[in-house]
Amino acid sequence: MLEDKDFIKSCDVPGPTKEAIRAIILYKSDVKAGDKVVDVGCGTGGITCEFAQRAESVTSIDINPEAIEMTQKNLKKFGLGDNVTLICNDGAEALKDIDNMDIAIVGGSGKKLEDILDLVDSRLNSKGRIIITAILVDTKVEAVNKLKELNYNPQIMEVNISKGRVLDRGIMMMSENPIAIITAKKR
Ligand SMILES: C[S@@+](CC[C@H](N)C(=O)[O-])C[C@H]1O[C@@H](n2cnc3c(N)ncnc32)[C@H](O)[C@@H]1O
């Protein structure tokens, strides 16, 4: 696993997705060496860098050119990127040109989550996995409802991580924002 502190960050780009959340996503994705992965809303590249080390290929999409730049910088920093394609576009457009995917991660969708999930569903290989991370309550509900409509059996977990800061007089636990991880597998 890559450590949060090792990523190059920009105040204009969200991410990276925190290390513990990346670990759960990797576990839930059941990623294999031959898998083709799509990361919609790649941000700082936290998810992209993890999957680039484990999958056959990663296609990373972000609507924000600065996010694509940050992902590129982090891939380079970690000596990765040979199997990664970066696309600067709206996920709801870029996905139209991508097929044959085994794992789709949606870490950002704007107001296009339903369109993005429709496209992912139509392009996902059998036994393919969908993973959505959501901070807004509305996104969590929308993701679960849309996956149900598409005939998936979605699972949702809410993760609250607190990390200890070791001080002279004791350990202070510092909490991170809760985040939901919604997962589904194609039948
Ligand atoms: C929370 S960040 C993702 C962080 C990323 N998982 C990481 O580890 O660095 C969400 C990203 O989604 C992007 N985004 C939002 N709506 C999008 C859309 N419709 N298409 C593509 N990217 C989108 C944002 O620009 C932002 O960079």
CSV table of C-alpha atoms and ligand atoms in Angstrom, one decimal:
chain,number,residue,atom,x,y,z
A,1,MET,CA,0.0,0.0,0.0
A,2,LEU,CA,1.1,3.5,-0.7
A,3,GLU,CA,1.1,5.9,2.2
A,4,ASP,CA,-1.0,9.0,2.2
A,5,LYS,CA,1.9,11.2,3.1
A,6,ASP,CA,3.9,10.1,0.0
A,7,PHE,CA,1.4,11.5,-2.6
A,8,ILE,CA,2.0,14.8,-4.2
A,9,LYS,CA,-1.1,16.9,-3.4
A,10,SER,CA,-2.7,20.1,-4.6
A,11,CYS,CA,-5.3,22.2,-2.8
A,12,ASP,CA,-7.3,22.4,-6.1
A,13,VAL,CA,-7.7,18.6,-6.4
A,14,PRO,CA,-9.4,16.3,-3.9
A,15,GLY,CA,-7.6,13.1,-2.7
A,16,PRO,CA,-5.9,10.9,-2.4
A,17,THR,CA,-8.5,8.5,-1.0
A,18,LYS,CA,-7.1,7.6,2.4
A,19,GLU,CA,-4.9,4.6,2.7
A,20,ALA,CA,-7.4,2.5,4.9
A,21,ILE,CA,-10.2,3.2,2.4
A,22,ARG,CA,-7.9,2.2,-0.5
A,23,ALA,CA,-7.1,-1.0,1.3
A,24,ILE,CA,-10.8,-1.9,1.6
A,25,ILE,CA,-11.5,-1.0,-2.0
A,26,LEU,CA,-8.7,-3.3,-3.2
A,27,TYR,CA,-10.0,-6.1,-1.0
A,28,LYS,CA,-13.6,-5.6,-2.2
A,29,SER,CA,-12.5,-5.4,-5.8
A,30,ASP,CA,-10.8,-8.8,-5.7
A,31,VAL,CA,-8.4,-7.4,-8.3
A,32,LYS,CA,-6.4,-9.9,-10.4
A,33,ALA,CA,-3.4,-9.4,-12.6
A,34,GLY,CA,-5.5,-9.7,-15.8
A,35,ASP,CA,-8.2,-7.2,-14.8
A,36,LYS,CA,-9.0,-4.1,-16.8
A,37,VAL,CA,-9.9,-1.3,-14.4
A,38,VAL,CA,-11.6,2.1,-15.0
A,39,ASP,CA,-11.3,4.8,-12.3
A,40,VAL,CA,-13.9,7.5,-12.9
A,41,GLY,CA,-12.9,10.7,-11.0
A,42,CYS,CA,-9.3,9.8,-10.4
A,43,GLY,CA,-8.5,13.1,-8.5
A,44,THR,CA,-5.0,12.9,-7.1
A,45,GLY,CA,-4.5,9.4,-8.3
A,46,GLY,CA,-4.8,7.4,-5.1
A,47,ILE,CA,-6.9,4.6,-6.5
A,48,THR,CA,-5.2,4.7,-9.9
A,49,CYS,CA,-1.8,4.2,-8.4
A,50,GLU,CA,-2.9,1.2,-6.3
A,51,PHE,CA,-4.7,-0.5,-9.2
A,52,ALA,CA,-1.8,0.3,-11.6
A,53,GLN,CA,0.4,-2.0,-9.4
A,54,ARG,CA,-2.1,-4.9,-9.4
A,55,ALA,CA,-4.2,-4.9,-12.6
A,56,GLU,CA,-3.5,-5.4,-16.3
A,57,SER,CA,-4.6,-1.9,-17.2
A,58,VAL,CA,-6.2,1.2,-15.7
A,59,THR,CA,-8.1,3.9,-17.6
A,60,SER,CA,-8.4,6.9,-15.4
A,61,ILE,CA,-10.9,9.7,-16.1
A,62,ASP,CA,-11.3,13.1,-14.6
A,63,ILE,CA,-13.3,16.2,-15.7
A,64,ASN,CA,-10.7,18.4,-14.1
A,65,PRO,CA,-7.4,18.9,-16.1
A,66,GLU,CA,-5.5,19.6,-12.8
A,67,ALA,CA,-6.6,16.2,-11.5
A,68,ILE,CA,-5.2,14.5,-14.6
A,69,GLU,CA,-2.0,16.4,-14.0
A,70,MET,CA,-1.8,15.3,-10.4
A,71,THR,CA,-2.5,11.7,-11.2
A,72,GLN,CA,0.2,11.8,-13.8
A,73,LYS,CA,2.6,13.3,-11.3
A,74,ASN,CA,1.9,10.7,-8.7
A,75,LEU,CA,2.2,7.8,-11.2
A,76,LYS,CA,5.6,9.1,-12.2
A,77,LYS,CA,6.6,9.6,-8.5
A,78,PHE,CA,5.8,6.0,-7.8
A,79,GLY,CA,7.4,4.6,-11.0
A,80,LEU,CA,4.0,3.6,-12.4
A,81,GLY,CA,2.0,4.5,-15.4
A,82,ASP,CA,3.0,2.1,-18.2
A,83,ASN,CA,-0.4,0.4,-18.0
A,84,VAL,CA,-2.4,3.6,-17.4
A,85,THR,CA,-4.4,5.7,-19.8
A,86,LEU,CA,-5.5,9.1,-18.6
A,87,ILE,CA,-8.5,10.8,-20.1
A,88,CYS,CA,-9.6,14.3,-19.3
A,89,ASN,CA,-13.3,14.3,-19.9
A,90,ASP,CA,-16.7,13.9,-18.1
A,91,GLY,CA,-17.0,10.3,-17.1
A,92,ALA,CA,-20.5,10.2,-18.7
A,93,GLU,CA,-18.9,11.0,-22.1
A,94,ALA,CA,-15.5,9.1,-21.8
A,95,LEU,CA,-17.2,5.8,-20.8
A,96,LYS,CA,-19.0,5.7,-24.2
A,97,ASP,CA,-15.6,4.8,-25.8
A,98,ILE,CA,-14.6,2.2,-23.3
A,99,ASP,CA,-15.7,-1.4,-23.1
A,100,ASN,CA,-14.4,-4.6,-21.7
A,101,MET,CA,-13.9,-3.6,-18.1
A,102,ASP,CA,-13.6,-5.9,-15.1
A,103,ILE,CA,-13.6,-3.3,-12.3
A,104,ALA,CA,-15.2,0.2,-12.3
A,105,ILE,CA,-14.5,2.5,-9.5
A,106,VAL,CA,-16.5,5.7,-9.3
A,107,GLY,CA,-14.9,8.2,-6.9
A,108,GLY,CA,-16.5,11.3,-8.4
A,109,SER,CA,-19.5,11.8,-10.7
A,110,GLY,CA,-20.8,15.4,-10.2
A,111,LYS,CA,-24.5,15.1,-10.9
A,112,LYS,CA,-24.0,12.3,-13.5
A,113,LEU,CA,-23.9,9.2,-11.3
A,114,GLU,CA,-27.0,7.6,-12.9
A,115,ASP,CA,-25.7,8.2,-16.4
A,116,ILE,CA,-22.2,6.9,-15.4
A,117,LEU,CA,-23.7,3.7,-13.8
A,118,ASP,CA,-25.8,3.1,-16.9
A,119,LEU,CA,-22.7,3.2,-19.0
A,120,VAL,CA,-20.6,1.1,-16.6
A,121,ASP,CA,-23.3,-1.5,-16.5
A,122,SER,CA,-23.5,-1.8,-20.3
A,123,ARG,CA,-19.7,-2.2,-20.5
A,124,LEU,CA,-18.9,-4.3,-17.5
A,125,ASN,CA,-17.8,-7.9,-18.2
A,126,SER,CA,-19.7,-10.7,-16.5
A,127,LYS,CA,-18.6,-11.1,-12.9
A,128,GLY,CA,-17.3,-7.5,-13.1
A,129,ARG,CA,-17.2,-5.3,-9.9
A,130,ILE,CA,-18.5,-1.8,-9.3
A,131,ILE,CA,-17.2,0.2,-6.4
A,132,ILE,CA,-18.5,3.7,-5.6
A,133,THR,CA,-17.2,5.9,-2.8
A,134,ALA,CA,-19.5,8.5,-1.5
A,135,ILE,CA,-19.3,11.3,1.1
A,136,LEU,CA,-22.7,12.9,0.5
A,137,VAL,CA,-25.8,11.1,1.9
A,138,ASP,CA,-27.6,11.8,-1.3
A,139,THR,CA,-24.9,10.1,-3.4
A,140,LYS,CA,-25.1,7.0,-1.2
A,141,VAL,CA,-28.8,6.7,-1.6
A,142,GLU,CA,-28.6,7.5,-5.3
A,143,ALA,CA,-25.9,4.8,-5.8
A,144,VAL,CA,-27.8,2.1,-4.0
A,145,ASN,CA,-31.1,2.8,-5.7
A,146,LYS,CA,-29.6,3.0,-9.2
A,147,LEU,CA,-27.7,-0.3,-8.7
A,148,LYS,CA,-30.9,-2.0,-7.5
A,149,GLU,CA,-32.7,-0.6,-10.6
A,150,LEU,CA,-29.9,-2.1,-12.7
A,151,ASN,CA,-30.6,-5.5,-11.1
A,152,TYR,CA,-27.5,-5.6,-8.8
A,153,ASN,CA,-27.5,-6.6,-5.2
A,154,PRO,CA,-25.6,-3.6,-3.8
A,155,GLN,CA,-23.7,-3.7,-0.4
A,156,ILE,CA,-22.9,-0.5,1.5
A,157,MET,CA,-20.5,0.1,4.4
A,158,GLU,CA,-19.8,3.3,6.1
A,159,VAL,CA,-16.2,3.6,7.3
A,160,ASN,CA,-15.1,5.9,10.1
A,161,ILE,CA,-11.4,5.9,10.6
A,162,SER,CA,-9.6,7.5,13.6
A,163,LYS,CA,-5.9,7.7,13.7
A,164,GLY,CA,-3.9,8.1,16.9
A,165,ARG,CA,-1.6,11.1,17.4
A,166,VAL,CA,1.0,10.1,20.0
A,167,LEU,CA,1.6,13.1,22.3
A,168,ASP,CA,3.8,13.4,25.4
A,169,ARG,CA,0.9,13.0,27.7
A,170,GLY,CA,-1.1,10.3,25.8
A,171,ILE,CA,-2.6,9.4,22.5
A,172,MET,CA,-5.2,11.6,20.9
A,173,MET,CA,-7.5,10.0,18.3
A,174,MET,CA,-8.1,12.2,15.3
A,175,SER,CA,-11.1,11.2,13.1
A,176,GLU,CA,-11.3,11.4,9.3
A,177,ASN,CA,-14.5,12.1,7.4
A,178,PRO,CA,-16.8,9.1,7.3
A,179,ILE,CA,-17.1,7.6,3.8
A,180,ALA,CA,-19.4,5.1,2.3
A,181,ILE,CA,-18.1,2.3,0.0
A,182,ILE,CA,-20.9,0.8,-2.1
A,183,THR,CA,-20.1,-2.4,-4.0
A,184,ALA,CA,-21.8,-4.6,-6.4
A,185,LYS,CA,-20.9,-7.6,-8.6
A,186,LYS,CA,-22.3,-8.4,-12.1
A,187,ARG,CA,-24.1,-11.7,-12.2
B,1,LIG,C1,-12.9,12.8,-4.3
B,1,LIG,S1,-12.1,13.0,-5.8
B,1,LIG,C2,-11.5,11.4,-6.1
B,1,LIG,C3,-10.2,11.1,-5.4
B,1,LIG,C4,-9.4,9.9,-5.9
B,1,LIG,N1,-10.2,8.7,-5.8
B,1,LIG,C5,-8.0,9.8,-5.3
B,1,LIG,O1,-7.7,8.8,-4.7
B,1,LIG,O2,-7.3,10.7,-5.5
B,1,LIG,C6,-13.4,13.1,-7.0
B,1,LIG,C7,-12.9,13.5,-8.4
B,1,LIG,O3,-14.0,13.3,-9.3
B,1,LIG,C8,-14.0,14.2,-10.4
B,1,LIG,N2,-15.3,14.3,-11.0
B,1,LIG,C9,-16.4,14.8,-10.5
B,1,LIG,N3,-17.4,14.6,-11.4
B,1,LIG,C10,-16.9,14.0,-12.5
B,1,LIG,C11,-17.4,13.5,-13.8
B,1,LIG,N4,-18.7,13.7,-14.1
B,1,LIG,N5,-16.6,12.9,-14.6
B,1,LIG,C12,-15.3,12.7,-14.3
B,1,LIG,N6,-14.7,13.2,-13.1
B,1,LIG,C13,-15.5,13.8,-12.2
B,1,LIG,C14,-13.5,15.5,-9.7
B,1,LIG,O4,-12.9,16.4,-10.6
B,1,LIG,C15,-12.5,15.0,-8.6
B,1,LIG,O5,-11.2,15.1,-9.0
